[in-house]
Amino acid sequence: MSDEPQSWAPRDSSGAGASSGHHRPTASGEQPGKRPRQKPGKKARPRRTGWRRAIPTWRMSLGTLLGLVVLLGAGVFAAYRFVDIPAANASATAQSNVYLYSDGSVIARDGDVNREKVKLSQVPPGVQHAVLAAEDRDFYSDDRAVDVKAMVRAGWNTVTGKGKQGGSTITQQYVKNYYLGQERTVLRKAKEAIIAVKLNREETKDQIFEGYLNTSYFGRNAYGIQAAAQAYYGKNVEELTTAEGAYLASLLNAPSAYDVVAHPGNKPAAQRRWNYVLNGMVKERWLTAAERATTRFPTPGEAKPSTGLSGQRGYIVQAVEDYLNRRGILDAKTLTTGGYRITTTLDRAKQDAFVQAVADNVTAKTSADRAADRNVRVGGASIVPETGKVVALYGGIDYTKQYVSNATRRDYQVGSVFKPFVLTSAVVNDSTTQDGRRITPNTVYDGTNKRTVVGVQGSTDYAPANEDDVDYGDITVRIATDKSVNSVYAQMAQDVGPAKVRDTAIALGIPADTPDLTAAPSIALGTANASVLDMTEAYATLADHGRHGGYVLVERVTKDGAEIPLPERTTEQAVSREAADTTTAVLRSVVEGGTGTAAQAVGRPAVGKTGTAEEDRAAWFAGYTPDLASVVAVMGQNPDTGAQTPLYGALGLPRVNGGGVPAETWAAYTEAALRSSPAKEFDLRTAPGSDEGDELLVDENADGGADPSSSADPDATPGTAPDTTPDASAPPTPGTDTGGTDEGSVSAPDGNGNG
């Protein structure tokens, strides 16, 4: 046996012992079975055990991050190398859109792009600065073509529900308009950024800005600043003022929303945007504070559309575009790229019937010898109650002569056609009079002219006049509806609660943002400025027994054979059937023997309500059969100034009221529209106590169910509160009489009206 020591012998504690040479050292130079030497003064790193082994070390994390940065940089570099600046896209020469009747026949074609390129030197400096103030104030001072920070912020706002925002520089917007498209995708945004960077290196700022001004969409089918100058102000771009340039710059943000002529109700929003632009110019020292102080809002002129949109075609196209935009189906910019086939709900025969009815009952009665006839305007709409489909729409005499649609505008009072909503609300809310009697069609009210409306606190100081200042004395709600008695309905609105009346109107289909839809007693007299189409939708809800689902104007949209999804119409019981049917029953007597007897010419069961706005500026008839709801309004407007005018003397009549020309036009249209359909009877389920001859109902919970005749005040007038204040029977406040206009004054001395 060898005297050599065993290889497994323990190592000398001093470290001096030698190991056998028969064993190969490890890769680290240590012998097997031996721990690596620890450097003096350094502690050994504890070994990672358990779940900690799954967590990357900081070295691994840093390495991964650096790797991703390298990969991202390589990707950006590759994209920059291989993504070239493309040729102009198809949207630079947009296709036509085709609008169709429900049967597939063509209504109109649009999309003939209105564009005229100009040099940047032709655009006044004030106009250039206005655009920069609106869209990209750092365009010339910032060398970056892409604002990464703004893009991230816009993306975050979009995903968090704060609205879609572009976050783009002018360079990016130009790239999107001219080279790419309007779709909102990550890939398109990435291409946009890369092309913008390349373009920024290859073209000057002036060239890019010039291209942007020539390709941007300003509404009214105007592409480019020159086309916009002509479309809105009828002048060349060189002649634009700074104020006009600021308005055009405002349109870039939302062309359809800020056209104050097409949508008069949007003027406040447009002015806010216009002020934002001018204030930005002051901030950037492109405009002095003194110049800013003297700058006034430059209201644009009416559009001059192509003759291809003459007659009703332009009004229909405008209404369809607004419908698609408001419902988020297609926005204005996307629609103007063209190529869409849009099938509407409009029935060609009914549309023609409406046009003919207006021609026979209004246009044929005008004369060039009467100055008042120059001011006559007509709006109309027709809806099938069960489906909500708009089957006819009358916007005016001719879109090329009168740009604003009388069917959709919201700047005329609706007058007494609003009164049925008060009765509906009374039934919905089980409302009672001031002395505790439940309100039904047979409830008795005081119809005295200029009778002061009384609330729980006493006099309201609101005393509306009846038509021609007639005193009716004690009459039922039914008769007050037939004769459209203002004093009764103003008091009834107070009894129901003006806020509840407003809620009922909204439930029926009147938009909540309708101008002057104010919760005050005067709401009953129609101070609200709802459109003809709005009122038709609300009356269609009554006709459909209180079911509401919103009107439908578009049935189908396709592009290149692909279907564009449309929202499905859903309905809900907006008001009870009893409330809607009770109102229908009362409106039937308006046609049978009230102010709307001219509607009997329809030759089938029908109901309706007449209405006239303050100072006879508009006359309305709203009515329906079981299968068709329609509204006709005749309006007065000066064609030169755009101011609303009374209809006195128009059409050879001393006055134009709702029971005259509007009711006659309604009857002529409805008869023709339903001529091939069998007449239908109304199937009504009215509220208890609503039928003629029913005894007055007394709320058993009011005053212990006592009969009104046993009131503590034996002289209390039915339908009013007991005379608890000295002012309850005081004379009306001066200024409440507007001269006895048709169906009375809608002036409200308490500030709730518009007199």
Short mmCIF file of N, CA and C in Angstrom, two decimals, residues 12-127:
data_model
loop_
_atom_site.label_atom_id
_atom_site.label_comp_id
_atom_site.label_asym_id
_atom_site.label_seq_id
_atom_site.Cartn_x
_atom_site.Cartn_y
_atom_site.Cartn_z
N ASP A 12 -5.79 20.58 6.13
CA ASP A 12 -5.13 21.20 7.28
C ASP A 12 -5.80 22.51 7.60
N SER A 13 -6.08 22.71 8.85
CA SER A 13 -6.77 23.93 9.27
C SER A 13 -5.97 25.16 8.96
N SER A 14 -4.69 25.00 8.80
CA SER A 14 -3.85 26.15 8.46
C SER A 14 -3.85 26.43 6.99
N GLY A 15 -4.43 25.46 6.20
CA GLY A 15 -4.45 25.63 4.75
C GLY A 15 -3.17 25.21 4.10
N ALA A 16 -2.23 24.61 4.84
CA ALA A 16 -0.94 24.28 4.27
C ALA A 16 -0.89 22.91 3.67
N GLY A 17 -1.84 22.04 4.05
CA GLY A 17 -1.83 20.67 3.55
C GLY A 17 -1.99 20.61 2.07
N ALA A 18 -1.29 19.73 1.39
CA ALA A 18 -1.36 19.58 -0.06
C ALA A 18 -2.30 18.47 -0.40
N SER A 19 -3.04 18.67 -1.43
CA SER A 19 -3.96 17.63 -1.91
C SER A 19 -3.25 16.77 -2.90
N SER A 20 -3.87 15.64 -3.14
CA SER A 20 -3.28 14.68 -4.06
C SER A 20 -3.32 15.20 -5.48
N GLY A 21 -2.37 14.91 -6.22
CA GLY A 21 -2.30 15.34 -7.61
C GLY A 21 -3.09 14.46 -8.52
N HIS A 22 -3.77 13.42 -7.99
CA HIS A 22 -4.55 12.51 -8.84
C HIS A 22 -5.93 13.06 -9.20
N HIS A 23 -6.33 14.22 -8.70
CA HIS A 23 -7.66 14.79 -8.98
C HIS A 23 -7.52 16.07 -9.79
N ARG A 24 -8.42 16.14 -10.89
CA ARG A 24 -8.38 17.33 -11.75
C ARG A 24 -9.08 18.49 -11.08
N PRO A 25 -8.48 19.65 -11.23
CA PRO A 25 -9.14 20.84 -10.64
C PRO A 25 -10.44 21.16 -11.38
N THR A 26 -11.33 21.87 -10.72
CA THR A 26 -12.59 22.33 -11.35
C THR A 26 -12.27 23.51 -12.25
N ALA A 27 -13.34 24.00 -12.93
CA ALA A 27 -13.15 25.15 -13.86
C ALA A 27 -12.66 26.36 -13.14
N SER A 28 -12.99 26.49 -11.88
CA SER A 28 -12.56 27.68 -11.13
C SER A 28 -11.18 27.50 -10.54
N GLY A 29 -10.58 26.35 -10.76
CA GLY A 29 -9.25 26.12 -10.23
C GLY A 29 -9.26 25.48 -8.87
N GLU A 30 -10.44 25.23 -8.31
CA GLU A 30 -10.53 24.61 -6.99
C GLU A 30 -10.63 23.10 -7.15
N GLN A 31 -10.20 22.41 -6.15
CA GLN A 31 -10.31 20.96 -6.15
C GLN A 31 -11.73 20.56 -5.83
N PRO A 32 -12.15 19.41 -6.32
CA PRO A 32 -13.50 18.94 -6.00
C PRO A 32 -13.69 18.83 -4.51
N GLY A 33 -14.92 19.18 -4.11
CA GLY A 33 -15.27 19.07 -2.69
C GLY A 33 -14.82 20.24 -1.88
N LYS A 34 -14.21 21.19 -2.50
CA LYS A 34 -13.72 22.35 -1.76
C LYS A 34 -14.53 23.58 -2.12
N ARG A 35 -14.86 24.40 -1.16
CA ARG A 35 -15.57 25.67 -1.39
C ARG A 35 -14.62 26.70 -1.99
N PRO A 36 -15.19 27.59 -2.85
CA PRO A 36 -14.34 28.66 -3.38
C PRO A 36 -13.88 29.55 -2.25
N ARG A 37 -12.73 30.08 -2.47
CA ARG A 37 -12.20 30.97 -1.44
C ARG A 37 -12.99 32.27 -1.40
N GLN A 38 -13.23 32.74 -0.23
CA GLN A 38 -13.94 34.01 -0.03
C GLN A 38 -12.92 35.10 0.16
N LYS A 39 -13.21 36.22 -0.62
CA LYS A 39 -12.27 37.32 -0.50
C LYS A 39 -12.37 37.92 0.87
N PRO A 40 -11.24 38.34 1.38
CA PRO A 40 -11.24 38.93 2.73
C PRO A 40 -12.18 40.14 2.80
N GLY A 41 -12.99 40.24 3.86
CA GLY A 41 -13.87 41.38 4.10
C GLY A 41 -15.17 41.34 3.33
N LYS A 42 -15.45 40.33 2.52
CA LYS A 42 -16.68 40.25 1.74
C LYS A 42 -17.53 39.09 2.21
N LYS A 43 -18.82 39.41 2.50
CA LYS A 43 -19.72 38.38 2.96
C LYS A 43 -20.23 37.56 1.79
N ALA A 44 -20.53 36.34 2.04
CA ALA A 44 -21.06 35.46 1.00
C ALA A 44 -22.51 35.82 0.70
N ARG A 45 -22.89 35.86 -0.62
CA ARG A 45 -24.26 36.16 -1.02
C ARG A 45 -25.14 34.96 -0.69
N PRO A 46 -26.25 35.19 0.01
CA PRO A 46 -27.12 34.06 0.35
C PRO A 46 -27.73 33.47 -0.91
N ARG A 47 -27.87 32.18 -0.91
CA ARG A 47 -28.44 31.51 -2.08
C ARG A 47 -29.94 31.77 -2.13
N ARG A 48 -30.53 32.06 -3.38
CA ARG A 48 -31.95 32.32 -3.58
C ARG A 48 -32.70 31.00 -3.54
N THR A 49 -33.67 30.96 -2.67
CA THR A 49 -34.43 29.73 -2.50
C THR A 49 -35.92 30.03 -2.62
N GLY A 50 -36.71 29.01 -2.81
CA GLY A 50 -38.16 29.13 -2.83
C GLY A 50 -38.66 30.04 -3.95
N TRP A 51 -39.70 30.85 -3.63
CA TRP A 51 -40.35 31.70 -4.63
C TRP A 51 -39.44 32.81 -5.14
N ARG A 52 -38.38 33.13 -4.36
CA ARG A 52 -37.48 34.20 -4.79
C ARG A 52 -36.72 33.84 -6.06
N ARG A 53 -36.58 32.53 -6.29
CA ARG A 53 -35.85 32.11 -7.50
C ARG A 53 -36.60 32.49 -8.78
N ALA A 54 -37.96 32.73 -8.67
CA ALA A 54 -38.76 33.08 -9.85
C ALA A 54 -38.67 34.56 -10.20
N ILE A 55 -38.17 35.39 -9.29
CA ILE A 55 -38.09 36.83 -9.53
C ILE A 55 -36.75 37.16 -10.18
N PRO A 56 -36.82 37.88 -11.36
CA PRO A 56 -35.55 38.21 -12.02
C PRO A 56 -34.71 39.15 -11.15
N THR A 57 -33.41 38.99 -11.26
CA THR A 57 -32.51 39.90 -10.55
C THR A 57 -32.47 41.23 -11.27
N TRP A 58 -31.87 42.23 -10.62
CA TRP A 58 -31.82 43.54 -11.26
C TRP A 58 -30.95 43.50 -12.51
N ARG A 59 -29.94 42.61 -12.47
CA ARG A 59 -29.10 42.49 -13.67
C ARG A 59 -29.91 41.93 -14.84
N MET A 60 -30.75 40.92 -14.55
CA MET A 60 -31.59 40.34 -15.60
C MET A 60 -32.60 41.36 -16.12
N SER A 61 -33.23 42.12 -15.19
CA SER A 61 -34.22 43.13 -15.59
C SER A 61 -33.59 44.20 -16.46
N LEU A 62 -32.42 44.69 -16.03
CA LEU A 62 -31.73 45.72 -16.79
C LEU A 62 -31.35 45.21 -18.17
N GLY A 63 -30.89 43.98 -18.20
CA GLY A 63 -30.51 43.40 -19.49
C GLY A 63 -31.70 43.26 -20.43
N THR A 64 -32.83 42.84 -19.86
CA THR A 64 -34.04 42.70 -20.68
C THR A 64 -34.49 44.05 -21.21
N LEU A 65 -34.48 45.07 -20.33
CA LEU A 65 -34.89 46.40 -20.74
C LEU A 65 -34.00 46.94 -21.85
N LEU A 66 -32.69 46.78 -21.65
CA LEU A 66 -31.76 47.24 -22.68
C LEU A 66 -31.99 46.50 -24.00
N GLY A 67 -32.31 45.22 -23.88
CA GLY A 67 -32.59 44.45 -25.09
C GLY A 67 -33.82 44.95 -25.82
N LEU A 68 -34.87 45.27 -25.05
CA LEU A 68 -36.08 45.80 -25.65
C LEU A 68 -35.84 47.14 -26.31
N VAL A 69 -35.05 48.00 -25.64
CA VAL A 69 -34.73 49.30 -26.21
C VAL A 69 -33.99 49.13 -27.54
N VAL A 70 -33.05 48.19 -27.55
CA VAL A 70 -32.30 47.93 -28.78
C VAL A 70 -33.23 47.43 -29.88
N LEU A 71 -34.14 46.49 -29.51
CA LEU A 71 -35.08 45.97 -30.49
C LEU A 71 -36.01 47.06 -31.01
N LEU A 72 -36.52 47.90 -30.08
CA LEU A 72 -37.40 48.98 -30.48
C LEU A 72 -36.68 49.96 -31.39
N GLY A 73 -35.47 50.31 -31.01
CA GLY A 73 -34.69 51.21 -31.85
C GLY A 73 -34.44 50.63 -33.22
N ALA A 74 -34.15 49.33 -33.24
CA ALA A 74 -33.92 48.67 -34.52
C ALA A 74 -35.20 48.66 -35.36
N GLY A 75 -36.35 48.45 -34.66
CA GLY A 75 -37.62 48.45 -35.37
C GLY A 75 -37.94 49.80 -35.95
N VAL A 76 -37.73 50.86 -35.16
CA VAL A 76 -37.98 52.22 -35.64
C VAL A 76 -37.06 52.55 -36.81
N PHE A 77 -35.80 52.15 -36.67
CA PHE A 77 -34.84 52.41 -37.74
C PHE A 77 -35.25 51.69 -39.02
N ALA A 78 -35.67 50.41 -38.86
CA ALA A 78 -36.10 49.65 -40.03
C ALA A 78 -37.34 50.26 -40.66
N ALA A 79 -38.30 50.66 -39.79
CA ALA A 79 -39.53 51.28 -40.30
C ALA A 79 -39.21 52.56 -41.05
N TYR A 80 -38.31 53.35 -40.48
CA TYR A 80 -37.94 54.61 -41.12
C TYR A 80 -37.29 54.35 -42.48
N ARG A 81 -36.48 53.26 -42.56
CA ARG A 81 -35.79 52.95 -43.81
C ARG A 81 -36.76 52.43 -44.87
N PHE A 82 -37.74 51.63 -44.44
CA PHE A 82 -38.56 50.92 -45.42
C PHE A 82 -39.94 51.55 -45.66
N VAL A 83 -40.39 52.46 -44.77
CA VAL A 83 -41.67 53.14 -45.01
C VAL A 83 -41.40 54.42 -45.79
N ASP A 84 -41.86 54.44 -47.02
CA ASP A 84 -41.65 55.60 -47.89
C ASP A 84 -42.85 56.54 -47.83
N ILE A 85 -42.64 57.76 -48.25
CA ILE A 85 -43.75 58.71 -48.36
C ILE A 85 -44.60 58.28 -49.55
N PRO A 86 -45.86 57.89 -49.32
CA PRO A 86 -46.69 57.36 -50.41
C PRO A 86 -47.26 58.46 -51.29
N ALA A 87 -47.93 58.02 -52.34
CA ALA A 87 -48.66 58.97 -53.19
C ALA A 87 -49.92 59.41 -52.46
N ALA A 88 -50.55 60.46 -52.95
CA ALA A 88 -51.78 60.94 -52.32
C ALA A 88 -52.83 59.85 -52.29
N ASN A 89 -53.58 59.78 -51.17
CA ASN A 89 -54.59 58.74 -51.04
C ASN A 89 -55.88 59.10 -51.77
N ALA A 90 -56.81 58.14 -51.75
CA ALA A 90 -58.06 58.33 -52.49
C ALA A 90 -58.91 59.45 -51.91
N SER A 91 -58.76 59.71 -50.61
CA SER A 91 -59.59 60.75 -50.00
C SER A 91 -59.25 62.14 -50.51
N ALA A 92 -58.06 62.27 -51.14
CA ALA A 92 -57.71 63.56 -51.72
C ALA A 92 -58.60 63.88 -52.91
N THR A 93 -59.20 62.83 -53.50
CA THR A 93 -60.18 63.00 -54.59
C THR A 93 -61.39 62.15 -54.22
N ALA A 94 -62.15 62.64 -53.26
CA ALA A 94 -63.23 61.86 -52.66
C ALA A 94 -64.28 61.43 -53.67
N GLN A 95 -64.88 60.24 -53.41
CA GLN A 95 -65.95 59.73 -54.24
C GLN A 95 -67.28 60.37 -53.83
N SER A 96 -68.30 60.11 -54.61
CA SER A 96 -69.63 60.58 -54.27
C SER A 96 -70.30 59.61 -53.30
N ASN A 97 -71.15 60.15 -52.45
CA ASN A 97 -72.04 59.33 -51.65
C ASN A 97 -73.40 59.29 -52.33
N VAL A 98 -74.09 58.17 -52.24
CA VAL A 98 -75.39 58.02 -52.87
C VAL A 98 -76.44 57.85 -51.78
N TYR A 99 -77.48 58.68 -51.84
CA TYR A 99 -78.58 58.64 -50.86
C TYR A 99 -79.81 58.07 -51.55
N LEU A 100 -80.43 57.08 -50.93
CA LEU A 100 -81.51 56.34 -51.56
C LEU A 100 -82.80 56.40 -50.74
N TYR A 101 -83.94 56.34 -51.45
CA TYR A 101 -85.22 56.13 -50.78
C TYR A 101 -85.26 54.69 -50.27
N SER A 102 -86.25 54.39 -49.47
CA SER A 102 -86.35 53.03 -48.92
C SER A 102 -86.54 51.97 -50.00
N ASP A 103 -87.06 52.38 -51.17
CA ASP A 103 -87.24 51.41 -52.26
C ASP A 103 -86.00 51.26 -53.14
N GLY A 104 -84.92 51.96 -52.81
CA GLY A 104 -83.68 51.84 -53.57
C GLY A 104 -83.50 52.87 -54.65
N SER A 105 -84.51 53.68 -54.92
CA SER A 105 -84.37 54.73 -55.93
C SER A 105 -83.53 55.87 -55.37
N VAL A 106 -82.83 56.57 -56.25
CA VAL A 106 -81.86 57.58 -55.84
C VAL A 106 -82.54 58.89 -55.45
N ILE A 107 -82.14 59.40 -54.29
CA ILE A 107 -82.58 60.74 -53.86
C ILE A 107 -81.58 61.77 -54.35
N ALA A 108 -80.30 61.53 -54.04
CA ALA A 108 -79.27 62.52 -54.38
C ALA A 108 -77.90 61.86 -54.36
N ARG A 109 -76.97 62.52 -55.02
CA ARG A 109 -75.56 62.16 -54.98
C ARG A 109 -74.80 63.40 -54.54
N ASP A 110 -73.84 63.21 -53.66
CA ASP A 110 -72.99 64.34 -53.29
C ASP A 110 -71.54 63.88 -53.35
N GLY A 111 -70.65 64.71 -52.90
CA GLY A 111 -69.25 64.31 -52.87
C GLY A 111 -68.41 64.92 -53.96
N ASP A 112 -68.97 65.80 -54.79
CA ASP A 112 -68.15 66.53 -55.75
C ASP A 112 -67.28 67.49 -54.96
N VAL A 113 -66.03 67.12 -54.79
CA VAL A 113 -65.15 67.83 -53.86
C VAL A 113 -64.92 69.26 -54.31
N ASN A 114 -65.14 70.16 -53.38
CA ASN A 114 -64.94 71.59 -53.63
C ASN A 114 -63.57 71.98 -53.08
N ARG A 115 -62.59 72.05 -53.96
CA ARG A 115 -61.23 72.37 -53.52
C ARG A 115 -60.54 73.24 -54.56
N GLU A 116 -59.82 74.26 -54.10
CA GLU A 116 -59.02 75.12 -54.98
C GLU A 116 -57.74 75.47 -54.24
N LYS A 117 -56.62 74.95 -54.74
CA LYS A 117 -55.36 75.16 -54.05
C LYS A 117 -54.87 76.60 -54.19
N VAL A 118 -54.23 77.08 -53.14
CA VAL A 118 -53.65 78.42 -53.15
C VAL A 118 -52.24 78.35 -52.58
N LYS A 119 -51.46 79.36 -52.87
CA LYS A 119 -50.12 79.48 -52.30
C LYS A 119 -50.22 80.03 -50.88
N LEU A 120 -49.27 79.68 -50.06
CA LEU A 120 -49.27 80.17 -48.68
C LEU A 120 -49.19 81.69 -48.65
N SER A 121 -48.50 82.26 -49.63
CA SER A 121 -48.35 83.72 -49.69
C SER A 121 -49.68 84.42 -49.95
N GLN A 122 -50.68 83.69 -50.47
CA GLN A 122 -51.99 84.27 -50.72
C GLN A 122 -52.83 84.36 -49.45
N VAL A 123 -52.45 83.60 -48.45
CA VAL A 123 -53.23 83.56 -47.21
C VAL A 123 -52.74 84.68 -46.29
N PRO A 124 -53.61 85.59 -45.88
CA PRO A 124 -53.18 86.70 -45.02
C PRO A 124 -52.53 86.20 -43.74
N PRO A 125 -51.53 86.91 -43.23
CA PRO A 125 -50.85 86.49 -42.00
C PRO A 125 -51.82 86.27 -40.83
N GLY A 126 -52.83 87.13 -40.72
CA GLY A 126 -53.78 86.97 -39.63
C GLY A 126 -54.53 85.66 -39.70
N VAL A 127 -54.84 85.22 -40.91
CA VAL A 127 -55.54 83.95 -41.10
C VAL A 127 -54.60 82.79 -40.80
#
